[in-house]
Short mmCIF file of C-alpha atoms in Angstrom, two decimals:
data_model
loop_
_atom_site.label_atom_id
_atom_site.label_comp_id
_atom_site.label_asym_id
_atom_site.label_seq_id
_atom_site.Cartn_x
_atom_site.Cartn_y
_atom_site.Cartn_z
CA MET A 1 -29.81 6.79 6.34
CA PRO A 2 -27.08 6.80 3.66
CA ASN A 3 -24.03 8.92 4.46
CA LYS A 4 -23.17 12.06 2.52
CA PHE A 5 -20.88 10.22 0.10
CA GLU A 6 -23.74 7.95 -0.94
CA GLU A 7 -25.88 11.01 -1.54
CA LEU A 8 -23.30 12.69 -3.79
CA LYS A 9 -22.90 9.48 -5.80
CA LYS A 10 -26.65 9.27 -6.30
CA ALA A 11 -26.80 12.90 -7.39
CA LYS A 12 -24.16 12.31 -10.09
CA HIS A 13 -22.13 9.19 -10.74
CA PRO A 14 -18.51 10.14 -10.08
CA LEU A 15 -17.35 8.74 -13.43
CA ASP A 16 -19.52 11.47 -15.00
CA VAL A 17 -17.34 14.21 -13.49
CA LEU A 18 -14.80 14.11 -16.33
CA PRO A 19 -16.43 16.91 -18.40
CA ASP A 20 -16.53 19.01 -15.23
CA LEU A 21 -12.84 18.36 -14.69
CA TYR A 22 -12.09 19.87 -18.09
CA ARG A 23 -14.39 22.80 -17.30
CA TYR A 24 -12.65 23.42 -13.99
CA ALA A 25 -9.34 23.39 -15.82
CA GLN A 26 -10.61 26.48 -17.65
CA GLU A 27 -12.36 28.15 -14.71
CA GLY A 28 -9.79 27.50 -11.98
CA TRP A 29 -9.78 25.47 -8.79
CA GLU A 30 -11.92 27.95 -6.84
CA ALA A 31 -14.89 26.98 -9.02
CA ILE A 32 -14.82 23.32 -7.93
CA THR A 33 -17.78 22.40 -5.74
CA ASP A 34 -17.22 20.44 -2.55
CA ASP A 35 -19.05 17.43 -4.00
CA ASP A 36 -16.96 17.50 -7.16
CA LYS A 37 -13.78 17.65 -5.08
CA GLU A 38 -14.80 14.20 -3.87
CA ARG A 39 -15.86 12.97 -7.31
CA LEU A 40 -12.53 14.02 -8.85
CA LYS A 41 -10.89 11.30 -6.74
CA TRP A 42 -12.48 8.76 -9.11
CA TYR A 43 -10.00 10.11 -11.66
CA GLY A 44 -7.12 10.12 -9.22
CA VAL A 45 -7.20 13.89 -8.64
CA PHE A 46 -7.12 14.82 -4.95
CA PHE A 47 -7.69 18.34 -3.63
CA ARG A 48 -5.44 18.94 -0.64
CA LYS A 49 -6.44 21.50 1.98
CA ARG A 50 -2.83 21.74 3.13
CA THR A 51 -1.72 22.88 -0.34
CA PRO A 52 -4.58 25.16 -1.53
CA GLY A 53 -4.83 25.38 -5.31
CA HIS A 54 -2.71 22.27 -5.78
CA PHE A 55 -3.65 18.63 -6.16
CA MET A 56 -2.15 15.22 -5.60
CA MET A 57 -2.47 12.66 -8.41
CA ARG A 58 -2.33 8.92 -7.73
CA ILE A 59 -1.26 6.74 -10.64
CA ARG A 60 -2.38 3.11 -10.99
CA ILE A 61 0.42 0.59 -11.65
CA PRO A 62 -1.05 -2.94 -11.65
CA ASN A 63 1.19 -5.44 -9.86
CA GLY A 64 3.74 -2.63 -9.49
CA ILE A 65 5.21 -3.38 -12.93
CA ALA A 66 6.14 -0.30 -14.97
CA THR A 67 8.18 0.28 -18.11
CA SER A 68 11.13 2.63 -18.22
CA ALA A 69 9.10 4.87 -20.57
CA GLN A 70 6.34 5.13 -17.96
CA VAL A 71 8.78 5.90 -15.14
CA ARG A 72 10.52 8.50 -17.29
CA GLU A 73 7.21 10.17 -18.18
CA LEU A 74 6.20 10.31 -14.51
CA ALA A 75 9.47 12.10 -13.82
CA HIS A 76 8.86 14.54 -16.66
CA ILE A 77 5.27 15.25 -15.55
CA THR A 78 6.21 16.07 -11.99
CA ARG A 79 9.16 18.14 -13.20
CA ASP A 80 6.96 20.10 -15.63
CA TYR A 81 3.91 20.56 -13.41
CA GLY A 82 4.79 19.71 -9.84
CA ARG A 83 7.71 20.23 -7.53
CA GLU A 84 9.52 16.99 -8.37
CA VAL A 85 8.16 15.07 -5.36
CA ILE A 86 7.13 11.46 -6.00
CA ASP A 87 5.86 9.14 -3.28
CA ILE A 88 5.75 5.37 -3.70
CA THR A 89 2.74 3.93 -1.88
CA THR A 90 2.06 0.69 -0.03
CA ARG A 91 -0.08 -0.35 -3.01
CA GLN A 92 2.78 -0.36 -5.55
CA GLN A 93 1.71 2.89 -7.19
CA VAL A 94 2.95 6.47 -7.12
CA GLN A 95 1.61 9.83 -6.01
CA LEU A 96 2.58 13.11 -7.65
CA ARG A 97 2.33 16.41 -5.77
CA TRP A 98 1.63 20.07 -6.44
CA MET A 99 -0.39 19.61 -9.63
CA ARG A 100 -2.69 22.47 -10.75
CA ILE A 101 -6.17 21.83 -12.12
CA GLU A 102 -5.24 23.79 -15.25
CA ASP A 103 -2.62 21.16 -16.07
CA ILE A 104 -4.64 18.01 -15.34
CA PRO A 105 -6.02 17.53 -18.91
CA ASP A 106 -2.53 17.49 -20.38
CA ILE A 107 -1.29 15.21 -17.60
CA LEU A 108 -4.08 12.71 -18.27
CA GLN A 109 -3.22 12.73 -21.95
CA ARG A 110 0.47 12.20 -21.26
CA LEU A 111 -0.29 9.32 -18.90
CA ALA A 112 -2.52 7.65 -21.47
CA ALA A 113 0.19 7.98 -24.13
CA VAL A 114 2.47 5.68 -22.10
CA GLY A 115 -0.27 3.30 -20.98
CA LEU A 116 -0.90 4.71 -17.51
CA THR A 117 -4.08 5.90 -15.83
CA SER A 118 -5.13 7.56 -12.60
CA MET A 119 -8.70 6.22 -12.82
CA GLN A 120 -10.40 4.87 -9.72
CA THR A 121 -7.37 5.24 -7.47
CA GLY A 122 -9.37 6.90 -4.70
CA MET A 123 -12.68 6.71 -2.86
CA ASP A 124 -15.14 3.85 -3.35
CA ASN A 125 -13.24 1.78 -5.87
CA VAL A 126 -11.06 -1.27 -6.21
CA ARG A 127 -7.69 0.32 -5.57
CA ASN A 128 -4.47 -0.69 -7.31
CA VAL A 129 -4.36 -4.49 -7.43
CA VAL A 130 -1.10 -5.62 -5.87
CA GLY A 131 1.01 -8.67 -6.57
CA CYS A 132 4.51 -10.02 -6.18
CA PRO A 133 6.89 -7.44 -7.71
CA LEU A 134 9.06 -10.27 -9.03
CA ALA A 135 6.13 -12.07 -10.65
CA GLY A 136 7.35 -14.20 -13.53
CA LEU A 137 10.98 -13.85 -12.48
CA THR A 138 11.41 -15.14 -8.95
CA LEU A 139 12.59 -18.64 -8.10
CA TYR A 140 10.08 -18.65 -5.26
CA GLU A 141 6.68 -18.59 -6.94
CA LEU A 142 4.20 -21.30 -7.79
CA PHE A 143 3.30 -19.50 -11.03
CA ASP A 144 3.21 -16.00 -12.52
CA ALA A 145 -0.05 -14.38 -11.36
CA SER A 146 0.53 -10.96 -12.93
CA PRO A 147 -1.66 -11.73 -15.99
CA VAL A 148 -4.58 -12.25 -13.60
CA VAL A 149 -3.84 -8.90 -11.94
CA ARG A 150 -3.90 -7.16 -15.31
CA ALA A 151 -7.08 -8.92 -16.42
CA PHE A 152 -8.95 -8.04 -13.24
CA THR A 153 -7.75 -4.44 -13.49
CA GLU A 154 -9.13 -4.22 -17.03
CA ARG A 155 -12.43 -5.64 -15.78
CA ILE A 156 -12.98 -3.02 -13.10
CA LEU A 157 -11.83 0.15 -14.86
CA GLY A 158 -14.73 2.22 -16.14
CA ASP A 159 -17.39 -0.13 -14.77
CA ARG A 160 -20.16 2.00 -13.22
CA VAL A 161 -21.23 -0.65 -10.71
CA LEU A 162 -17.73 -1.67 -9.66
CA SER A 163 -16.83 2.00 -9.19
CA ASP A 164 -19.76 2.57 -6.80
CA LEU A 165 -18.75 0.41 -3.86
CA PRO A 166 -19.66 1.17 -0.25
CA ARG A 167 -16.02 1.99 0.47
CA LYS A 168 -12.50 1.38 -0.82
CA PHE A 169 -11.63 -2.19 -1.76
CA ASN A 170 -8.17 -3.73 -1.66
CA VAL A 171 -7.14 -6.82 -3.62
CA THR A 172 -3.95 -8.86 -3.87
CA ILE A 173 -3.42 -11.65 -6.40
CA THR A 174 -0.10 -13.42 -6.06
CA GLY A 175 1.70 -16.64 -6.87
CA CYS A 176 4.67 -15.76 -4.64
CA LEU A 177 5.56 -18.26 -1.94
CA GLU A 178 7.19 -15.70 0.34
CA ASN A 179 4.31 -13.60 1.72
CA CYS A 180 5.35 -10.33 0.14
CA THR A 181 1.97 -8.57 -0.23
CA HIS A 182 0.22 -8.53 3.19
CA ALA A 183 -2.50 -10.85 1.92
CA GLU A 184 -4.31 -11.06 5.24
CA THR A 185 -5.17 -7.33 5.31
CA GLN A 186 -6.91 -7.31 1.91
CA ASP A 187 -10.61 -7.35 1.06
CA ILE A 188 -9.79 -10.14 -1.39
CA ALA A 189 -6.56 -12.14 -1.21
CA LEU A 190 -5.67 -14.83 -3.74
CA THR A 191 -2.58 -16.74 -2.62
CA PRO A 192 -0.79 -19.73 -4.21
CA ALA A 193 -2.20 -23.20 -3.63
CA THR A 194 -2.37 -26.62 -5.24
CA LYS A 195 -5.21 -29.13 -5.39
CA LEU A 196 -5.56 -32.67 -6.68
CA ILE A 197 -8.39 -32.63 -9.26
CA ASP A 198 -9.28 -35.78 -11.21
CA GLY A 199 -5.92 -37.29 -10.37
CA THR A 200 -3.93 -34.24 -11.52
CA THR A 201 -2.32 -31.61 -9.31
CA GLN A 202 -3.62 -28.21 -10.36
CA VAL A 203 -2.05 -24.87 -9.44
CA GLY A 204 -4.24 -21.96 -8.46
CA PHE A 205 -5.30 -19.84 -5.53
CA ASN A 206 -6.84 -20.14 -2.11
CA VAL A 207 -9.22 -17.27 -1.36
CA ARG A 208 -9.49 -15.08 1.71
CA ILE A 209 -11.88 -12.17 2.11
CA GLY A 210 -12.68 -9.34 4.50
CA GLY A 211 -9.24 -8.24 5.65
CA LYS A 212 -8.65 -4.58 6.38
CA MET A 213 -6.32 -2.18 8.15
CA GLY A 214 -8.35 0.97 8.93
CA SER A 215 -12.02 1.37 9.95
CA GLY A 216 -11.54 0.28 13.53
CA GLY A 217 -8.19 -1.44 13.25
CA MET A 218 -6.71 -4.49 11.59
CA THR A 219 -9.01 -7.39 10.76
CA VAL A 220 -7.40 -10.57 9.47
CA ALA A 221 -9.03 -11.85 6.27
CA THR A 222 -11.27 -14.92 6.64
CA PRO A 223 -10.57 -18.07 4.57
CA LEU A 224 -13.40 -18.67 2.10
CA ASP A 225 -12.50 -22.37 1.91
CA ALA A 226 -12.29 -22.10 -1.86
CA PHE A 227 -9.76 -23.04 -4.52
CA VAL A 228 -9.88 -21.28 -7.88
CA THR A 229 -7.73 -21.72 -10.95
CA PRO A 230 -6.08 -18.77 -12.69
CA ASP A 231 -8.73 -18.99 -15.43
CA GLU A 232 -11.51 -18.65 -12.85
CA ALA A 233 -9.89 -15.96 -10.74
CA VAL A 234 -11.14 -12.82 -12.51
CA GLU A 235 -14.75 -14.04 -12.46
CA VAL A 236 -14.56 -14.96 -8.77
CA CYS A 237 -12.98 -11.62 -7.81
CA THR A 238 -15.57 -9.76 -9.88
CA GLN A 239 -18.50 -11.55 -8.27
CA ILE A 240 -17.15 -10.97 -4.75
CA THR A 241 -16.78 -7.28 -5.58
CA LEU A 242 -20.31 -7.11 -7.05
CA LEU A 243 -21.65 -8.86 -3.95
CA PHE A 244 -20.04 -6.14 -1.84
CA ALA A 245 -21.43 -3.44 -4.14
CA GLU A 246 -24.96 -4.76 -3.74
CA HIS A 247 -24.99 -5.88 -0.11
CA GLY A 248 -22.14 -4.04 1.62
CA PRO A 249 -23.12 -1.65 4.43
CA ARG A 250 -23.51 1.96 3.27
CA ASP A 251 -25.04 3.79 6.24
CA THR A 252 -22.02 4.40 8.48
CA ARG A 253 -18.82 5.21 6.62
CA GLY A 254 -16.62 3.68 9.32
CA ARG A 255 -18.32 0.29 8.93
CA ALA A 256 -18.64 0.28 5.14
CA ARG A 257 -16.06 -2.44 4.54
CA LEU A 258 -16.36 -6.04 3.39
CA ALA A 259 -15.10 -7.16 6.81
CA PHE A 260 -18.34 -5.99 8.38
CA LEU A 261 -20.46 -7.80 5.79
CA VAL A 262 -18.52 -10.99 6.58
CA GLU A 263 -19.15 -10.32 10.27
CA ASP A 264 -22.88 -9.76 9.73
CA TRP A 265 -23.55 -12.62 7.31
CA GLY A 266 -20.99 -15.20 8.33
CA ILE A 267 -18.62 -16.86 5.88
CA GLU A 268 -20.99 -19.76 5.09
CA ARG A 269 -23.80 -17.48 3.87
CA LEU A 270 -21.40 -15.34 1.89
CA ARG A 271 -19.85 -18.39 0.23
CA ALA A 272 -23.30 -19.74 -0.65
CA GLU A 273 -24.31 -16.42 -2.21
CA LEU A 274 -21.08 -16.35 -4.22
CA GLU A 275 -21.76 -19.87 -5.51
CA ARG A 276 -25.28 -18.81 -6.50
CA ARG A 277 -23.86 -15.91 -8.49
CA LEU A 278 -21.27 -18.13 -10.15
CA GLY A 279 -23.86 -20.78 -10.95
CA ARG A 280 -21.66 -23.58 -9.64
CA PRO A 281 -20.15 -24.85 -6.41
CA LEU A 282 -16.69 -23.78 -5.39
CA LEU A 283 -14.03 -26.38 -4.76
CA PRO A 284 -12.78 -26.55 -1.16
CA ALA A 285 -9.47 -24.84 -0.48
CA GLY A 286 -6.30 -26.51 -1.68
CA GLN A 287 -2.94 -26.86 0.00
CA ASP A 288 -1.45 -23.48 0.91
CA MET A 289 1.94 -23.46 -0.79
CA ARG A 290 3.37 -20.44 0.99
CA GLY A 291 6.20 -20.92 3.40
CA ARG A 292 6.76 -19.06 6.65
CA HIS A 293 9.42 -16.84 5.12
CA HIS A 294 8.65 -13.15 4.47
CA THR A 295 10.60 -11.28 1.84
CA ASP A 296 10.84 -7.67 0.75
CA HIS A 297 12.76 -8.56 -2.46
CA LEU A 298 15.59 -6.12 -1.63
CA GLY A 299 19.24 -6.83 -2.30
CA ILE A 300 20.73 -8.78 -5.20
CA VAL A 301 18.48 -11.72 -5.93
CA PRO A 302 19.02 -14.45 -8.56
CA GLN A 303 16.09 -14.87 -10.94
CA LYS A 304 14.76 -18.16 -12.27
CA ASP A 305 16.73 -17.72 -15.52
CA ALA A 306 20.40 -18.47 -14.90
CA GLY A 307 22.70 -15.46 -15.06
CA LEU A 308 19.98 -12.85 -14.48
CA TYR A 309 19.41 -10.92 -11.28
CA ALA A 310 16.94 -8.55 -9.70
CA VAL A 311 18.39 -5.65 -7.74
CA GLY A 312 16.05 -4.36 -5.07
CA LEU A 313 16.72 -0.80 -3.96
CA CYS A 314 15.52 0.76 -0.71
CA VAL A 315 13.72 4.10 -1.08
CA PRO A 316 13.89 5.75 2.36
CA VAL A 317 10.28 6.06 3.63
CA GLY A 318 9.06 5.80 0.04
CA ARG A 319 9.82 9.39 -0.92
CA THR A 320 11.75 9.99 -4.11
CA SER A 321 12.13 12.62 -6.81
CA ALA A 322 11.89 13.31 -10.52
CA ALA A 323 15.67 13.12 -10.83
CA GLN A 324 15.77 9.69 -9.17
CA PHE A 325 12.95 8.43 -11.38
CA GLU A 326 14.82 9.56 -14.47
CA GLU A 327 17.88 7.70 -13.27
CA LEU A 328 15.83 4.57 -12.52
CA ALA A 329 14.52 4.64 -16.08
CA ARG A 330 18.04 5.05 -17.47
CA LEU A 331 19.43 2.23 -15.34
CA ALA A 332 16.54 -0.05 -16.31
CA ASP A 333 17.36 0.50 -19.98
CA GLN A 334 21.14 0.33 -19.64
CA TYR A 335 21.45 -2.64 -17.29
CA GLY A 336 18.12 -4.46 -17.37
CA SER A 337 15.13 -5.10 -19.59
CA GLY A 338 13.52 -1.67 -19.39
CA GLU A 339 11.29 -2.44 -16.41
CA VAL A 340 11.04 -0.85 -12.97
CA ARG A 341 8.99 -2.70 -10.37
CA PHE A 342 7.52 -1.28 -7.17
CA THR A 343 6.95 -3.13 -3.89
CA VAL A 344 4.35 -2.80 -1.13
CA GLY A 345 7.31 -1.78 1.05
CA GLN A 346 7.63 1.44 -1.02
CA ASN A 347 10.82 0.27 -2.72
CA VAL A 348 11.92 -0.36 -6.33
CA LEU A 349 13.45 -3.24 -8.26
CA LEU A 350 15.56 -3.31 -11.40
CA VAL A 351 15.14 -6.67 -13.10
CA ASN A 352 16.76 -8.93 -15.68
CA VAL A 353 20.24 -7.62 -14.96
CA PRO A 354 22.95 -9.93 -16.40
CA ASP A 355 25.56 -10.99 -13.88
CA ARG A 356 28.33 -9.42 -15.97
CA LEU A 357 26.70 -5.98 -15.55
CA LEU A 358 26.17 -6.17 -11.79
CA PRO A 359 29.51 -4.58 -10.79
CA ALA A 360 28.95 -1.54 -12.99
CA LEU A 361 25.35 -1.15 -11.79
CA LEU A 362 26.41 -1.31 -8.15
CA ASP A 363 28.90 1.50 -8.81
CA GLU A 364 26.19 3.84 -10.15
CA PRO A 365 25.72 6.98 -7.99
CA LEU A 366 21.98 6.37 -7.57
CA LEU A 367 22.70 3.15 -5.71
CA GLN A 368 24.44 5.18 -3.03
CA GLU A 369 21.13 6.99 -2.45
CA LEU A 370 18.75 4.06 -2.99
CA ARG A 371 20.83 1.26 -1.59
CA PRO A 372 20.48 -2.48 -2.16
CA ASP A 373 22.04 -3.01 1.29
CA PRO A 374 20.26 -0.57 3.62
CA SER A 375 20.51 -0.81 7.38
CA PRO A 376 17.92 -3.13 8.95
CA ALA A 377 16.11 -0.12 10.43
CA MET A 378 15.89 1.66 7.08
CA ARG A 379 15.03 -1.50 5.24
CA GLY A 380 12.07 -2.37 7.40
CA THR A 381 10.43 1.07 7.58
CA VAL A 382 7.24 2.04 5.76
CA SER A 383 5.47 5.36 6.18
CA CYS A 384 2.26 6.96 5.01
CA VAL A 385 2.41 10.51 3.62
CA GLY A 386 1.74 12.22 6.94
CA ILE A 387 0.56 15.67 7.83
CA ASP A 388 2.63 17.61 5.30
CA TYR A 389 0.33 16.59 2.42
CA CYS A 390 -2.58 14.45 3.65
CA ASN A 391 -5.93 15.95 4.70
CA LEU A 392 -6.54 13.13 7.17
CA ALA A 393 -3.16 12.89 8.89
CA LEU A 394 -2.87 14.00 12.51
CA ALA A 395 0.93 13.76 12.74
CA GLU A 396 4.13 13.99 10.71
CA THR A 397 5.32 10.51 9.78
CA LYS A 398 8.11 10.43 7.19
CA ALA A 399 10.39 12.90 8.97
CA ARG A 400 9.69 11.23 12.34
CA ALA A 401 10.46 7.83 10.84
CA LEU A 402 13.78 9.02 9.44
CA GLU A 403 14.70 10.54 12.80
CA VAL A 404 14.07 7.20 14.52
CA ILE A 405 15.91 5.26 11.81
CA HIS A 406 19.04 7.40 12.07
CA HIS A 407 18.95 7.12 15.87
CA LEU A 408 18.74 3.31 15.69
CA GLU A 409 21.54 3.14 13.15
CA ARG A 410 23.78 4.84 15.73
CA THR A 411 22.67 2.92 18.79
CA VAL A 412 21.45 -0.62 18.02
CA PRO A 413 23.86 -3.45 17.04
CA PHE A 414 21.72 -5.15 14.41
CA SER A 415 23.00 -8.53 13.25
CA ASP A 416 24.66 -8.77 9.83
CA ALA A 417 22.27 -11.64 9.17
CA LEU A 418 19.54 -9.07 8.75
CA ALA A 419 21.37 -6.85 6.30
CA GLY A 420 20.74 -7.08 2.58
CA ARG A 421 24.21 -8.28 1.66
CA PRO A 422 24.69 -8.96 -2.06
CA GLY A 423 24.01 -12.53 -3.01
CA VAL A 424 22.81 -13.56 0.45
CA ARG A 425 19.31 -14.90 0.91
CA ARG A 426 17.96 -13.70 4.24
CA SER A 427 16.70 -16.37 6.62
CA MET A 428 14.70 -13.82 8.63
CA ARG A 429 13.12 -10.44 8.01
CA PRO A 430 14.50 -7.17 9.38
CA LEU A 431 12.87 -5.18 12.15
CA THR A 432 9.74 -3.79 10.54
CA MET A 433 8.45 -0.37 11.58
CA TYR A 434 5.28 0.93 9.93
CA TRP A 435 3.94 4.44 10.42
CA SER A 436 0.34 5.65 9.98
CA GLY A 437 -0.55 9.30 10.48
CA CYS A 438 -4.22 8.64 11.25
CA PRO A 439 -6.64 5.77 12.03
CA ALA A 440 -7.17 5.09 8.30
CA GLY A 441 -4.02 2.98 8.67
CA CYS A 442 -2.46 3.60 5.24
CA GLY A 443 0.95 2.77 6.70
CA ASN A 444 -0.23 -0.72 7.82
CA HIS A 445 0.93 0.02 11.36
CA GLN A 446 -0.72 -3.08 12.89
CA ALA A 447 1.15 -5.44 10.53
CA ALA A 448 4.66 -4.60 11.78
CA ASP A 449 7.05 -5.58 14.54
CA ILE A 450 6.64 -2.01 15.76
CA GLY A 451 3.77 0.14 14.50
CA PHE A 452 3.03 3.81 15.04
CA LEU A 453 -0.36 5.53 14.90
CA GLY A 454 -0.20 9.31 14.95
CA GLY A 455 -2.47 11.60 16.93
CA ARG A 456 -2.60 15.01 18.56
CA THR A 457 -2.88 15.87 22.24
CA ARG A 458 -3.44 19.16 24.06
CA VAL A 459 -0.93 19.75 26.85
CA ASN A 460 -0.89 22.98 28.87
CA GLY A 461 -2.82 24.77 26.17
CA SER A 462 -0.59 23.59 23.32
CA VAL A 463 -1.30 20.79 20.84
CA ILE A 464 1.55 18.30 20.37
CA GLU A 465 2.01 15.26 18.16
CA THR A 466 1.76 11.92 19.92
CA PHE A 467 1.87 8.31 18.81
CA ASP A 468 0.33 5.07 19.97
CA ILE A 469 2.79 2.19 19.64
CA PHE A 470 1.80 -1.32 18.54
CA VAL A 471 4.00 -4.42 18.57
CA GLU A 472 4.21 -7.93 17.11
CA GLY A 473 1.87 -7.53 14.18
CA ARG A 474 2.39 -9.78 11.17
CA THR A 475 0.80 -11.11 8.02
CA GLY A 476 1.33 -14.42 6.25
CA PRO A 477 0.80 -17.79 7.96
CA ASN A 478 -0.42 -17.28 11.53
CA PRO A 479 -1.25 -13.58 11.00
CA GLN A 480 -1.67 -11.37 14.02
CA SER A 481 -2.85 -7.82 14.58
CA GLY A 482 -0.33 -5.64 16.34
CA GLU A 483 -1.19 -5.01 19.99
CA LYS A 484 -1.26 -1.46 21.32
CA VAL A 485 1.23 -1.33 24.18
CA LEU A 486 1.91 2.38 24.67
CA GLU A 487 -0.43 5.34 24.23
CA ASN A 488 0.06 9.04 23.60
CA VAL A 489 3.85 8.95 23.40
CA PRO A 490 5.10 12.49 22.63
CA ALA A 491 6.89 12.49 19.29
CA GLU A 492 10.13 13.76 20.76
CA GLU A 493 10.27 10.75 23.09
CA LEU A 494 10.08 8.20 20.27
CA PRO A 495 13.79 7.68 19.47
CA GLY A 496 14.68 6.60 23.00
CA ILE A 497 11.65 4.37 23.44
CA VAL A 498 12.04 2.71 20.04
CA GLU A 499 15.73 2.16 20.79
CA GLN A 500 14.74 0.08 23.81
CA LEU A 501 12.28 -1.94 21.73
CA ALA A 502 14.83 -2.46 18.95
CA GLN A 503 17.46 -3.59 21.46
CA ALA A 504 14.97 -6.13 22.78
CA HIS A 505 14.23 -7.31 19.23
CA ALA A 506 17.96 -7.72 18.56
CA ARG A 507 18.25 -9.84 21.73
CA GLY A 508 15.29 -12.00 20.68
CA GLN A 509 13.15 -10.72 23.56
CA SER A 510 9.39 -10.47 23.20
CA LEU A 511 8.43 -6.94 22.20
CA ARG A 512 5.36 -7.21 24.41
CA GLU A 513 7.59 -7.91 27.39
CA ALA A 514 9.91 -5.07 26.47
CA ALA A 515 6.98 -2.69 26.09
CA ALA A 516 5.66 -3.71 29.51
CA GLU A 517 9.03 -2.87 31.03
CA ILE A 518 9.03 0.51 29.29
CA ALA A 519 5.47 1.19 30.47
CA ALA A 520 6.53 0.41 34.03
CA GLN A 521 9.42 2.86 33.72
CA LEU A 522 7.11 5.55 32.38
CA ALA A 523 4.58 4.92 35.15
CA GLY A 524 7.26 5.98 37.62
CA ASN A 525 7.92 9.28 35.87
CA ALA A 526 6.98 12.42 37.73
CA VAL A 527 5.19 13.66 34.62
CA PRO A 528 3.44 10.80 32.82
CA PHE A 529 2.37 10.99 29.19
CA PRO A 530 -0.77 13.09 28.85
CA ALA A 531 -4.21 11.69 28.17
CA GLN A 532 -5.14 12.02 24.53
CA GLU A 533 -8.12 13.99 23.34
CA PRO A 534 -10.52 12.08 21.05
CA ALA A 535 -8.90 11.62 17.65
CA GLN A 536 -10.52 13.20 14.64
CA ALA A 537 -12.50 10.69 12.66
CA ALA A 538 -10.69 9.37 9.62
CA GLY A 539 -12.19 10.61 6.40
CA ALA A 540 -12.92 8.81 3.20
CA GLY A 541 -10.10 9.56 0.81
#
């Protein structure tokens, strides 16, 4: 039996809700039906129970590449209609808060005027297509894949079949050699590869499918054993998405992901069906050109053109403001080429900065707030929105993450080799700490050195926030899902426990071993951590 979301899509295609949106703007938010609250997510408009009468808007930014005019307009919109809060997401896009339904028509018009859209940023759609934020500029790419990202985005927007998927669908398309987009957790991942064809080395992509983070935990994407050229990439991605639309499971929401179709069919059957749709055989996979190095693109990084630099700025836990966005736009115009680029680590880059302007840029006040040289703990932290705004979240995340960061900055002697010192190329990544407020896993908690999954537990008649802790997750070559090592840790206990894990990381000790030692210590406590009540099921936002 199809779930309730399939029923509401059959009753009215969600792309047909736009006239109703304009009607609700006249009638007020109380008039919105429950089904239309879900359909409005197809236009990036999210009703939030925690802020009655106000909405979140999610804005699509393909490949994370925005113009200064777009960034400036986002600042003006949230200043005019919201409360100046802007969140950068793990999909290189932004979320605006506190919008009223009465103002949405004007907001949509203002977005369109600068080439932005909020379409299909929620529910059963291909979400923002991510890519290397330094595409076209970095020394460490096989080729610039951002045109493919833009072309695939244009293909999916407004398509009635591709906007009626069984569930959300995540795609990365990248030519970066440094594993900067978590390719192994995507439904489709195109990563840089080469192949000898008719005596000539061709550049293109290897294809992986069926990765995910939520819906039962992290699943590593399966190699399709296929090589595609940039010219073929949009067609291949489209046909994989259509295959999912037609054959993906729709009965149980929690299993409505491509990963489960791969599990049910097997990769050989799925590849054969894809070839049938394409009308031709796929070439076997080429040589994976990625190295083992992971990068977050922070710090001062030389670009491929001599004398130009990218300056990657750390946005603490991804939360910023209208004032900071206005300053980013100004700095992009004054020091760079009028572009601001967003990363999957919730940070921002200013690009094409001439070397002669670097000293003045580094003296700008904003760079004391959004630093190019953050502490390793700050640098490696990613957080979902958490309970203050999200309907699904079971725990506060951003404030908890900052509390842990500041504690580690006082107590753990991180090596200078991990800091983002100007002009220094890091040989290893910082300690990564990813926070998810619910099992949907928007914070990618199983892809980090230390991951946190929020929950709620009843203790002596009171409900408290608790976290499960995962360790040693990673993406890139030899990907690995983080292993849960501690359960139901009360939130107030986190700083001390994470300090012990971070000390072990700084010593080069296995985090699994360190967690086992901590678990043994806790087992000897007079009052152990409480057993957790069943978590609420993650919804379908």
